[in-house]
Coordinates of C-alpha atoms and ligand atoms in Angstrom, one line a residue:
X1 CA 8.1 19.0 -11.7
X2 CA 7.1 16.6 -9.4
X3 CA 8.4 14.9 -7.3
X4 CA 11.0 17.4 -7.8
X5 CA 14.0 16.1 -9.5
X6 CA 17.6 15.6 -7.6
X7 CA 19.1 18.3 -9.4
X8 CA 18.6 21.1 -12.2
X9 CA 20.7 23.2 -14.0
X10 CA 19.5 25.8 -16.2
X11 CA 22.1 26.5 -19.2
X12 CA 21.8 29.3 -21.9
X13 CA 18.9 29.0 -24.8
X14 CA 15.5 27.8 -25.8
X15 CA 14.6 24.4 -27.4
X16 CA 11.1 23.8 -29.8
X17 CA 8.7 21.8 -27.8
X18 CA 9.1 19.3 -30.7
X19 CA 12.7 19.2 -30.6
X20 CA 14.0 16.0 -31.5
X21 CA 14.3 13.2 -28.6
X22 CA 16.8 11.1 -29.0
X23 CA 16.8 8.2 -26.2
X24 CA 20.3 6.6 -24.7
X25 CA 21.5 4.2 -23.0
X26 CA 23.7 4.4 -20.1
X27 CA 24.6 0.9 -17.9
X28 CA 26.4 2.6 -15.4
X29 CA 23.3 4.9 -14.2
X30 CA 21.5 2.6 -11.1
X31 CA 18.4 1.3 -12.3
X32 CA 15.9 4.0 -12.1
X33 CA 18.1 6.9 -12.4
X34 CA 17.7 9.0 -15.5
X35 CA 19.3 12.3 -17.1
X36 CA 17.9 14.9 -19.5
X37 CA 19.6 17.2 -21.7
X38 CA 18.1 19.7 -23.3
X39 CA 20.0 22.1 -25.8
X40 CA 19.0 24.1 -28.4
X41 CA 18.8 21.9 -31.2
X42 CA 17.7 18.4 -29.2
X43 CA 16.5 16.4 -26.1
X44 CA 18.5 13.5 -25.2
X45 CA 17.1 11.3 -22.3
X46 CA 19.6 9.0 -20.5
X47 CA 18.7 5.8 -18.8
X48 CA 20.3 2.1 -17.8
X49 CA 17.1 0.8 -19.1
X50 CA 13.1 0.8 -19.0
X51 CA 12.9 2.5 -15.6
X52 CA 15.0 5.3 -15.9
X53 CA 13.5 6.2 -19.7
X54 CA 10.4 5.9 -18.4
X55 CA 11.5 8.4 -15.7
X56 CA 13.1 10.5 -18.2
X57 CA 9.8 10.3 -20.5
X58 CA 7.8 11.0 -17.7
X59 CA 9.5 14.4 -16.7
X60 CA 10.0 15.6 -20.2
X61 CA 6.2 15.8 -20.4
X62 CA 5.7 17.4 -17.3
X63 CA 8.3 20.0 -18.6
X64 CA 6.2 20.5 -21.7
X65 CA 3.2 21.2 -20.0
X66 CA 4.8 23.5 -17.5
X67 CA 6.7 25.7 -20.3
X68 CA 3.7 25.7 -22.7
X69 CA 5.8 26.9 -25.9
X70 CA 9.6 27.1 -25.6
X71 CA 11.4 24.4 -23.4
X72 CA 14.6 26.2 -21.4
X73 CA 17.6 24.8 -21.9
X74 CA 19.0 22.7 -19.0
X75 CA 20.3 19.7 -17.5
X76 CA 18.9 17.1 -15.3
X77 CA 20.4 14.4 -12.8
X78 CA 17.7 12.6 -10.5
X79 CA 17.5 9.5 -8.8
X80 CA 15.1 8.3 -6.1
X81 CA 16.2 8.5 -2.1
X82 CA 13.8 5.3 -1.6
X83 CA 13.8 2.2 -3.7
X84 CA 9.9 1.3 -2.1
X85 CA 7.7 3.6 -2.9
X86 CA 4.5 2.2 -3.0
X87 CA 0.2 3.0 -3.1
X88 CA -1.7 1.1 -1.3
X89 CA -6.0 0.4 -2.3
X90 CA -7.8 -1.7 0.0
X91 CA -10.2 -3.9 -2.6
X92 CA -11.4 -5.9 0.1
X93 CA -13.9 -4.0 1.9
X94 CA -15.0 -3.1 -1.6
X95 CA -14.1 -4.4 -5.0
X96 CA -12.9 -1.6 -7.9
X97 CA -13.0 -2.2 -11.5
X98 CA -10.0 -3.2 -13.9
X99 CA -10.6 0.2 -15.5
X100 CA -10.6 2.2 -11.9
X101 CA -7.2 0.4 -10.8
X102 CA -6.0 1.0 -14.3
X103 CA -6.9 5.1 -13.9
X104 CA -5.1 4.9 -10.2
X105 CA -2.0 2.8 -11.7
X106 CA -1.5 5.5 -14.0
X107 CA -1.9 8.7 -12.1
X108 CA 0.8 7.1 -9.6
X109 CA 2.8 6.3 -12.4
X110 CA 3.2 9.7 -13.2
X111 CA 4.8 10.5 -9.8
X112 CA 7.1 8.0 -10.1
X113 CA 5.2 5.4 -7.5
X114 CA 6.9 1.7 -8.0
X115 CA 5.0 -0.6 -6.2
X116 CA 1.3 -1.3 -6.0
X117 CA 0.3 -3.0 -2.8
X118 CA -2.8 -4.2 -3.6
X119 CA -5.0 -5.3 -0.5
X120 CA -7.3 -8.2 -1.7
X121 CA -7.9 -10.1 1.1
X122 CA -9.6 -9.5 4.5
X123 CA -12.4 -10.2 6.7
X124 CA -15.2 -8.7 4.1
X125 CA -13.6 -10.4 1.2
X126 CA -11.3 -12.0 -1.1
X127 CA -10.7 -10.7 -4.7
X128 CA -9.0 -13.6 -6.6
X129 CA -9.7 -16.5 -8.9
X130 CA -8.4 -19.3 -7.6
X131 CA -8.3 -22.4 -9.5
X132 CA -6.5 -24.6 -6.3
X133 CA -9.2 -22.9 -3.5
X134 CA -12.3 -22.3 -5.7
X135 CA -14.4 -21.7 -3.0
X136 CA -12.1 -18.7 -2.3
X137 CA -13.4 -17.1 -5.4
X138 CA -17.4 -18.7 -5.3
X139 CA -18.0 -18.1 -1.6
X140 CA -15.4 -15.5 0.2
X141 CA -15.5 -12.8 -2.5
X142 CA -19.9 -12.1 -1.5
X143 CA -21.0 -10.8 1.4
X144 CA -24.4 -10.5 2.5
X145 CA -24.7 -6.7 2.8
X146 CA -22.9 -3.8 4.4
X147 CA -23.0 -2.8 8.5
X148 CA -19.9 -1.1 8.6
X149 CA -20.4 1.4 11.3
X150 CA -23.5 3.6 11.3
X151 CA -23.7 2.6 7.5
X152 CA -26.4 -0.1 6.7
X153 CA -27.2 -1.8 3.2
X154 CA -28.9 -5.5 2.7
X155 CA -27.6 -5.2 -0.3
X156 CA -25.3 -7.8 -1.6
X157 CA -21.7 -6.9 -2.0
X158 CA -18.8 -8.7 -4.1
X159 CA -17.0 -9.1 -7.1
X160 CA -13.3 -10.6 -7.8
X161 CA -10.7 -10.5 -10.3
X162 CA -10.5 -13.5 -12.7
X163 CA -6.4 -14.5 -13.5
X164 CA -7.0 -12.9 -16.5
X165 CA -7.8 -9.9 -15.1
X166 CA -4.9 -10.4 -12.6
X167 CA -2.7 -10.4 -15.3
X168 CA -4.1 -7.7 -17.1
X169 CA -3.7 -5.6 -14.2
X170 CA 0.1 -6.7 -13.8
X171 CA 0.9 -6.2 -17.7
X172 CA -0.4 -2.4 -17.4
X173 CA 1.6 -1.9 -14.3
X174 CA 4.6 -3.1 -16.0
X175 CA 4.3 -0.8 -18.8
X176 CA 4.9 2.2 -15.9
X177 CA 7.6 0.3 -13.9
X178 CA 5.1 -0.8 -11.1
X179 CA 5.6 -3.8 -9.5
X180 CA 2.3 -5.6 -7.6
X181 CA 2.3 -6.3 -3.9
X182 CA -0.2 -8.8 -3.4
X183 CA -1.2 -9.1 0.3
X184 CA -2.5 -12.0 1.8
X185 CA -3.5 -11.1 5.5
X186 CA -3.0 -13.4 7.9
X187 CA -3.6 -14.6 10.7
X188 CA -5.8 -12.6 12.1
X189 CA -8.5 -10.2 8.8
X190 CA -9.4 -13.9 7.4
X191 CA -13.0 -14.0 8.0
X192 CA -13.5 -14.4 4.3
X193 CA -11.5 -17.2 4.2
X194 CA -13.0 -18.7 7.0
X195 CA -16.1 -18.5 5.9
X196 CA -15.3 -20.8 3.1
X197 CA -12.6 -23.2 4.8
X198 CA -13.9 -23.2 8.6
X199 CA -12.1 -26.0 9.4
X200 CA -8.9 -23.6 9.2
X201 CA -9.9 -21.7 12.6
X202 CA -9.4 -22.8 15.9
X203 CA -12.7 -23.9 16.7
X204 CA -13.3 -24.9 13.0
X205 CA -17.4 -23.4 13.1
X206 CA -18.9 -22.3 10.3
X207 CA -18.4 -18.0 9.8
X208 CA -20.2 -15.6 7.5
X209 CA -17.9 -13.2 5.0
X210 CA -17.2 -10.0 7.5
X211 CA -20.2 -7.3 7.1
X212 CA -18.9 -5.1 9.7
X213 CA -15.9 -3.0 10.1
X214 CA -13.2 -3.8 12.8
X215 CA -11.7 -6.1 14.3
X216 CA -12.9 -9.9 14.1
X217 CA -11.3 -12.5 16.7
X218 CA -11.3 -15.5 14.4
X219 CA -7.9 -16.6 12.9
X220 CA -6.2 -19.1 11.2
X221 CA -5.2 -21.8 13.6
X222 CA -1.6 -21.9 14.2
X223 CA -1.4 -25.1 15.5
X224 CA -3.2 -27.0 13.0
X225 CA -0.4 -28.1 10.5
X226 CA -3.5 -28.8 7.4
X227 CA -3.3 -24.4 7.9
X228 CA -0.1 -24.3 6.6
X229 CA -0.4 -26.7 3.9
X230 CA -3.2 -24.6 3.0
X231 CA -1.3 -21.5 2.6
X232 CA 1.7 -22.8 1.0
X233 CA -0.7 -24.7 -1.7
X234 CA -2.5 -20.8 -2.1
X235 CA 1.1 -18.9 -2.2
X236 CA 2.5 -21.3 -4.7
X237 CA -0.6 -20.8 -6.9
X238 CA -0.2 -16.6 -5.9
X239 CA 3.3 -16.7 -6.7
X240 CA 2.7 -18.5 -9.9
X241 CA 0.3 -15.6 -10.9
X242 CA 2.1 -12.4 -9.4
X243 CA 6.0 -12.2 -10.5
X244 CA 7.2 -9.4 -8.7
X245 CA 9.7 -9.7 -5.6
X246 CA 7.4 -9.0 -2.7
X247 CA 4.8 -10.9 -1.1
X248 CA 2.5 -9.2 1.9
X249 CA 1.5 -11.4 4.5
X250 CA -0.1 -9.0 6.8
X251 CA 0.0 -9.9 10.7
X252 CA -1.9 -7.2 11.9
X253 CA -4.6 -6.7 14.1
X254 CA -4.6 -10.8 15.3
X255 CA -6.2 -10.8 19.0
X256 CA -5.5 -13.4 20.4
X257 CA -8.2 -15.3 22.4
X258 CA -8.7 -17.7 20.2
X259 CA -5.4 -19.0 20.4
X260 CA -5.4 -19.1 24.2
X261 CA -8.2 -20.9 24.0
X262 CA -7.1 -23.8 21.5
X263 CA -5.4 -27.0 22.4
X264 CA -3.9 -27.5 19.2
X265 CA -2.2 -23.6 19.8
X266 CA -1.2 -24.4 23.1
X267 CA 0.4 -27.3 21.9
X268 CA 2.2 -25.9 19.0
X269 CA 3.5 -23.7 22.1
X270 CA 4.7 -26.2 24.2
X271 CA 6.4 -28.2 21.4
X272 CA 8.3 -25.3 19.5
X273 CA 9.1 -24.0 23.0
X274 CA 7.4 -20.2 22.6
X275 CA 6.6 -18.6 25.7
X276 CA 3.4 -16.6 24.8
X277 CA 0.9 -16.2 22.0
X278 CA 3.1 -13.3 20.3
X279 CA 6.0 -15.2 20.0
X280 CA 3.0 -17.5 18.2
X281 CA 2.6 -15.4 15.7
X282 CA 5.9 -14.7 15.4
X283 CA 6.1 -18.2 14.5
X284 CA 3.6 -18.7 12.2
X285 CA 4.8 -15.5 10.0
X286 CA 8.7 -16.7 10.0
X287 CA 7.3 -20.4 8.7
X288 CA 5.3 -18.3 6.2
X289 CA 8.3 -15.8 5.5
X290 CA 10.6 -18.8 5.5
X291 CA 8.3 -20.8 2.3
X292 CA 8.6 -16.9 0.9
X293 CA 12.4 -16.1 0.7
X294 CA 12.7 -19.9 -0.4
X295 CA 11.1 -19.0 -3.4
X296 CA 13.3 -15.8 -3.9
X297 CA 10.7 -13.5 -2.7
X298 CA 10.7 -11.0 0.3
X299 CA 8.1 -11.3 2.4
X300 CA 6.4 -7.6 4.2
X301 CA 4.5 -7.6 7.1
X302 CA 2.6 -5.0 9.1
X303 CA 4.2 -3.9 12.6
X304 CA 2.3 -6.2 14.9
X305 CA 4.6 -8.8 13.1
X306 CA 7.0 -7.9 15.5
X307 CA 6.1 -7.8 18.7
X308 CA 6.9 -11.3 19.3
X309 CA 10.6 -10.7 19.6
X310 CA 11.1 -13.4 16.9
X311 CA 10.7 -12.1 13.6
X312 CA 13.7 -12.8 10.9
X313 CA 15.5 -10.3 10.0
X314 CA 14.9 -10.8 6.4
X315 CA 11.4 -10.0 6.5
X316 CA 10.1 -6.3 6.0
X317 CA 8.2 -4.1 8.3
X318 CA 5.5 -1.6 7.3
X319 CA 5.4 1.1 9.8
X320 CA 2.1 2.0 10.9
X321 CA 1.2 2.2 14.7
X322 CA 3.5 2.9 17.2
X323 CA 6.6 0.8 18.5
X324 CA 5.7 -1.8 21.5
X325 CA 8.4 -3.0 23.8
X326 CA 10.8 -1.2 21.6
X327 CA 10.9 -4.3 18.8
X328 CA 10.5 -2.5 16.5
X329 CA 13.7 -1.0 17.0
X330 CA 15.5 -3.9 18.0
X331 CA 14.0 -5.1 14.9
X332 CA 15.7 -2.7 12.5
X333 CA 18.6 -2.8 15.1
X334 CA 19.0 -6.4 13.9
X335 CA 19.3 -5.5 9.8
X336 CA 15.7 -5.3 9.1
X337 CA 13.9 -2.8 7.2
X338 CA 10.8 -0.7 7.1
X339 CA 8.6 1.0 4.7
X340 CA 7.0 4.2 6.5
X341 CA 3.1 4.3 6.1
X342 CA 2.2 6.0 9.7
X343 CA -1.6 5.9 10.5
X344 CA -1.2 9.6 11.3
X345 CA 0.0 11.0 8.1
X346 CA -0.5 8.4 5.0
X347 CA -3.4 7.0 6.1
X348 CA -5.9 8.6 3.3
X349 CA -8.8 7.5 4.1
X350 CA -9.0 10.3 7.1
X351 CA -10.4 13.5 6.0
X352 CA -8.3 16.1 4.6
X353 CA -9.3 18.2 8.0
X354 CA -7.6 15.2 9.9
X355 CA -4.6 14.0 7.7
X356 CA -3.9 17.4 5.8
X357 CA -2.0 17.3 2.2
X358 CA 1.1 19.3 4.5
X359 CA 0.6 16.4 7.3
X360 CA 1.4 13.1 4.1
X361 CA 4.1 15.7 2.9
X362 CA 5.9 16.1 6.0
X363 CA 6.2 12.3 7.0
X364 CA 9.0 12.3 9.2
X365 CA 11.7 9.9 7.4
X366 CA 13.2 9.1 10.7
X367 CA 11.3 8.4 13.4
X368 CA 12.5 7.0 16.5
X369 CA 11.5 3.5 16.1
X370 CA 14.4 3.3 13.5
X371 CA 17.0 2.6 16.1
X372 CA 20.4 3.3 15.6
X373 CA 20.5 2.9 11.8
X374 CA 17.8 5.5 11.2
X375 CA 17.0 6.2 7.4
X376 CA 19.5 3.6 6.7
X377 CA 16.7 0.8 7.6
X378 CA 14.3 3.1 5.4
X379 CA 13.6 0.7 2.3
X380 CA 11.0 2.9 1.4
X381 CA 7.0 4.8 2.3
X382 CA 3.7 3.9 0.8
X383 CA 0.3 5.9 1.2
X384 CA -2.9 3.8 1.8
X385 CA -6.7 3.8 1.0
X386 CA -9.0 1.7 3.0
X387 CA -12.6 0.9 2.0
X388 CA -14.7 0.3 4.5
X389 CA -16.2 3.7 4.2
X390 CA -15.2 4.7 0.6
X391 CA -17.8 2.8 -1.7
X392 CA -17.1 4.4 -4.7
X393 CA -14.5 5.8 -7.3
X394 CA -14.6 8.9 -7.3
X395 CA -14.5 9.3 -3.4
X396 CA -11.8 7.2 -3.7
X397 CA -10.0 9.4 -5.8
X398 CA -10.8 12.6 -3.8
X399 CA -9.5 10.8 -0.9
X400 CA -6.1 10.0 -3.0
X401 CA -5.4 12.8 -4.7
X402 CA -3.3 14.9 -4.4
X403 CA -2.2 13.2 -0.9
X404 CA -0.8 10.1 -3.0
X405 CA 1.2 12.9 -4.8
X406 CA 2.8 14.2 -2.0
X407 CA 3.9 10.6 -0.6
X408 CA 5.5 10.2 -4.2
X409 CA 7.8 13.1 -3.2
X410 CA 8.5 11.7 -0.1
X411 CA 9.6 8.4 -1.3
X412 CA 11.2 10.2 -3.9
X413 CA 13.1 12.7 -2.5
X414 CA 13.4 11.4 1.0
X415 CA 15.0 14.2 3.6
X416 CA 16.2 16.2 0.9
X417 CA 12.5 17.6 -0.2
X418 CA 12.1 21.2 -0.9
X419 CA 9.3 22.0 1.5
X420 CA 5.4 22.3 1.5
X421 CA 5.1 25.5 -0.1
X422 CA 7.7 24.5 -3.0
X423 CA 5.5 21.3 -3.2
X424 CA 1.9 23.2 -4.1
X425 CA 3.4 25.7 -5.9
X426 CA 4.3 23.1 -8.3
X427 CA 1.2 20.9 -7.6
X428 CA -0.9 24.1 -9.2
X429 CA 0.9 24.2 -12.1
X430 CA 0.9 20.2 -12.8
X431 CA -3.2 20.0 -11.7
X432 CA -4.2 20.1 -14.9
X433 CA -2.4 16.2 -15.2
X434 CA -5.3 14.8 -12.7
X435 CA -8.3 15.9 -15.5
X436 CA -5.9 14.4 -18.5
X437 CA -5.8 11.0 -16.7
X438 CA -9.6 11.5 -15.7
X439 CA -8.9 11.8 -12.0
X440 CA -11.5 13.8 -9.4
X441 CA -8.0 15.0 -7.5
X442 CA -9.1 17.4 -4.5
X443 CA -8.7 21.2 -5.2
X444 CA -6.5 23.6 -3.7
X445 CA -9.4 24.6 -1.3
X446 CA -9.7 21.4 0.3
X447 CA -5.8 20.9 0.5
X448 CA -5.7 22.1 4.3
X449 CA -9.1 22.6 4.8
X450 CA -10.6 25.7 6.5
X451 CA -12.3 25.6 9.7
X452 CA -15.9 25.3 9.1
X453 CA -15.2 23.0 6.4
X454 CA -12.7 21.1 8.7
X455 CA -15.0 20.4 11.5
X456 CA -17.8 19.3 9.0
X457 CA -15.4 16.7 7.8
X458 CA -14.2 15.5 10.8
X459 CA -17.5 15.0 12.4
X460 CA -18.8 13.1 9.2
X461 CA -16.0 10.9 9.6
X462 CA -16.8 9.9 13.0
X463 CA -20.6 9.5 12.3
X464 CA -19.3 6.6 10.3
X465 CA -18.8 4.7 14.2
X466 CA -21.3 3.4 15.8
X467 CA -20.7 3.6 19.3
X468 CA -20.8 -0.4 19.6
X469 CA -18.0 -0.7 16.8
X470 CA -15.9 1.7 18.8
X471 CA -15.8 0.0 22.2
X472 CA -15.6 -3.7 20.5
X473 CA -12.2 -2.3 18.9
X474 CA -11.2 -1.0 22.3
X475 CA -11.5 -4.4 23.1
X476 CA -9.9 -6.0 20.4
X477 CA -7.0 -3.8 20.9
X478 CA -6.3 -4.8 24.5
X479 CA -5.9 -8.5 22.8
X480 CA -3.5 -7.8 19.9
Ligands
LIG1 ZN1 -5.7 -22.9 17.1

């Protein structure tokens, strides 16, 4: 089974595959824990409610397909280790269907994923109608062509979700106990934005939607108080839309010479106090954060969030570079808490030759930017796809599967999961569940890659950077 439940115990007897299932209800069980029973004469599934049957459901099948006539008898107790654990798709850089989310919602449904943290703004684009910022939807969501890297296209990218669809999309996912994670990224990845409401920047000039990968060094003005009234008018609006409890407000990847440069930042500086441009950003996320949590919602940011010393406790951090100054840490050290999505290992957009399937399954759960709470500041991991270099379904799906798989066990069985070997064993004889949702998952071959096939991969991954892009992110980096 997989993710592998908590615990299994094999009792005497066979039951019919069609045995009769007879569903309970159990409130003292946490929410997404479940139990199954199987004797000789009937199934019972246990749950407190949707989440747990759904569990229970979900396993039953994979036992039917793994014991193809007679189901052993047994007993099952499982619960999660993690109550985040999230996919991530990046439709920014480019736009999937309804139907392609739908087929991606459902395969990580089956591995008992939870949250979908869906990526649908950034410099190349935003992906949503919206009926307070039309332009958002009319002018952000097209971009002129594609120069991302050594790739070039005149070709006319774009496309964006109407609410309907947006609603759609959050239905199905309820249907499978997923809960969306809209993100918003800000300050820094708003190019799109931008290039609708200029007068949002610092220097307030007209931009184009992104056509190039990286870094860009616009942001939204800080100090400008009409930016915040234009986020909280588009997160009340977003908030309306998307129900679920958290909200992504990115904060990654924000250099910062704009900022420097701008008398309405530096003021904002000198009247809040703040000694530097981190503790900026610091600000601007905790006034976004701060509109969040007073709507009920928890707010997530990316690591960079931190590094201003100032962050509030309350809001998450996702993991993904490497500690800086040690605030992460002091973060967490405070009460705060982090999903685990390091670049290394859950990025799957890298080539299997790169990121192996045993590299996502072997996450470390506590690194040493936990501090002294370790796992305990763990809410939960996520693996990601980003676009810039993926432009079409079924690449995207190759790059996801099975590596999502294995990031399901992690989240779901935390420290406490069997091993890689235990893992593909079982993968092999659940594969056939990719081609019955319609999935191009990556076969067993390309799993850990051999060596001819691994350099190949590596090197066509790198072709994708010109040599331009490379040293402008250099750059970029220095100013983050
Ligand atoms: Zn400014």
């Amino acid at each position: 089974m997989l993710p592998r439940p908590e615990k299994i115990i094999f009792t005497d007897g066979f039951a019919s595959q069609n045995a009769p299932v007879e569903e309970r209800l159990c409130p003292e069980l946490s929410r997404e824990e479940y139990r199954i029973d199987i004797t000789a004469d009937r199934i019972v599934l246990t749950g407190s409610g949707d989440a747990g049957l759904f569990y229970a459901r979900t396993t039953l099948e994979q036992l039917r397909m793994i014991y193809k006539e007679m189901l052993p008898c047994m007993k099952i107790t499982d619960r999660p280790a993690y109550p985040f654990r999230s996919f991530h798709i990046d439709c920014a850089r480019h736009y999937f269907s309804v139907d392609e989310l739908k087929k991606m919602i459902r395969m990580s449904a089956e591995f008992k994923l939870n949250y979908f943290h869906w990526h649908i703004s950034d410099d190349q684009g935003w992906r949503i109608e919206s009926l307070r910022y039309p332009k958002l939807h009319e002018v952000s969501s097209v971009r002129g062509g594609d120069h991302f890297g050594n790739y070039h296209s005149d070709q006319t990218e774009g496309g964006y979700y109407s609410r309907a669809e947006v609603k759609e999309i959050i239905e199905y996912c309820g249907r499978f106990g997923i809960e969306i994670v809209p993100e918003i990224d800000m300050p820094g990845h708003v190019t799109a934005i931008l290039a609708a409401y200029p007068e949002l920047s610092c220097l307030g000039e007209p931009v184009e939607v992104g056509m190039r990968a990286g870094i860009f060094k616009e942001l939204f003005c800080a100090g400008k108080e009409e930016t915040f009234t234009f986020i909280f008018e588009l997160l009340e609006e977003l908030l309306e839309l998307f129900p679920g409890q958290y909200f992504h407000i990115g904060g990654d990847e924000a250099p910062k010479e704009r900022w420097r440069a701008c008398p309405h930042c530096q003021k904002r500086m000198r009247e809040e106090g703040l000694k530097n441009e981190q503790e900026l950003q610091g600000y601007f996320c905790n006034r976004i954060a701060s509109y969040l949590l007073s709507k009920g919602r928890i707010p997530i940011v990316w690591n960079e969030a931190v590094y201003g010393g100032n962050l509030d406790k309350e809001t998450v951090v996702q993991l993904w570079t490497e500690d800086k100054d040690a605030q992460i840490k002091a973060h967490l050290d405070r009460g705060g808490r982090a999903v685990l999505s390091m670049v290394d290992q859950c990025y799957c957009d890298y080539p299997y030759s790169m990121h192996s399937l045993k590299d996502v399954y072997e996450i470390e759960t506590s690194p040493a930017e936990l501090g002294e709470r370790g796992e305990d500041s763990v809410l939960g991991t996520e693996c990601l796809i980003w676009t810039e270099f993926i432009r079409d379904n079924e690449r995207l799906e190759e790059m996801c599967w099975p590596r999502f798989a294995a990031s399901a066990e992690v989240g779901w069985c935390g420290s406490n999961r069997p091993g890689y070997v235990d893992f593909c064993r079982r993968l092999e004889v659940l594969f056939p569940l990719f081609e019955k949702y319609g999935i191009h998952a990556t076969g067993k071959d390309g799993w850990i890659p051999d060596e001819e096939t691994a350099a190949e991969q590596t090197e066509a991954f790198q072709r994708n950077f010109s040599k331009e892009d490379l040293e402008e992110a250099r750059r970029m980096q220095e100013e983050i």
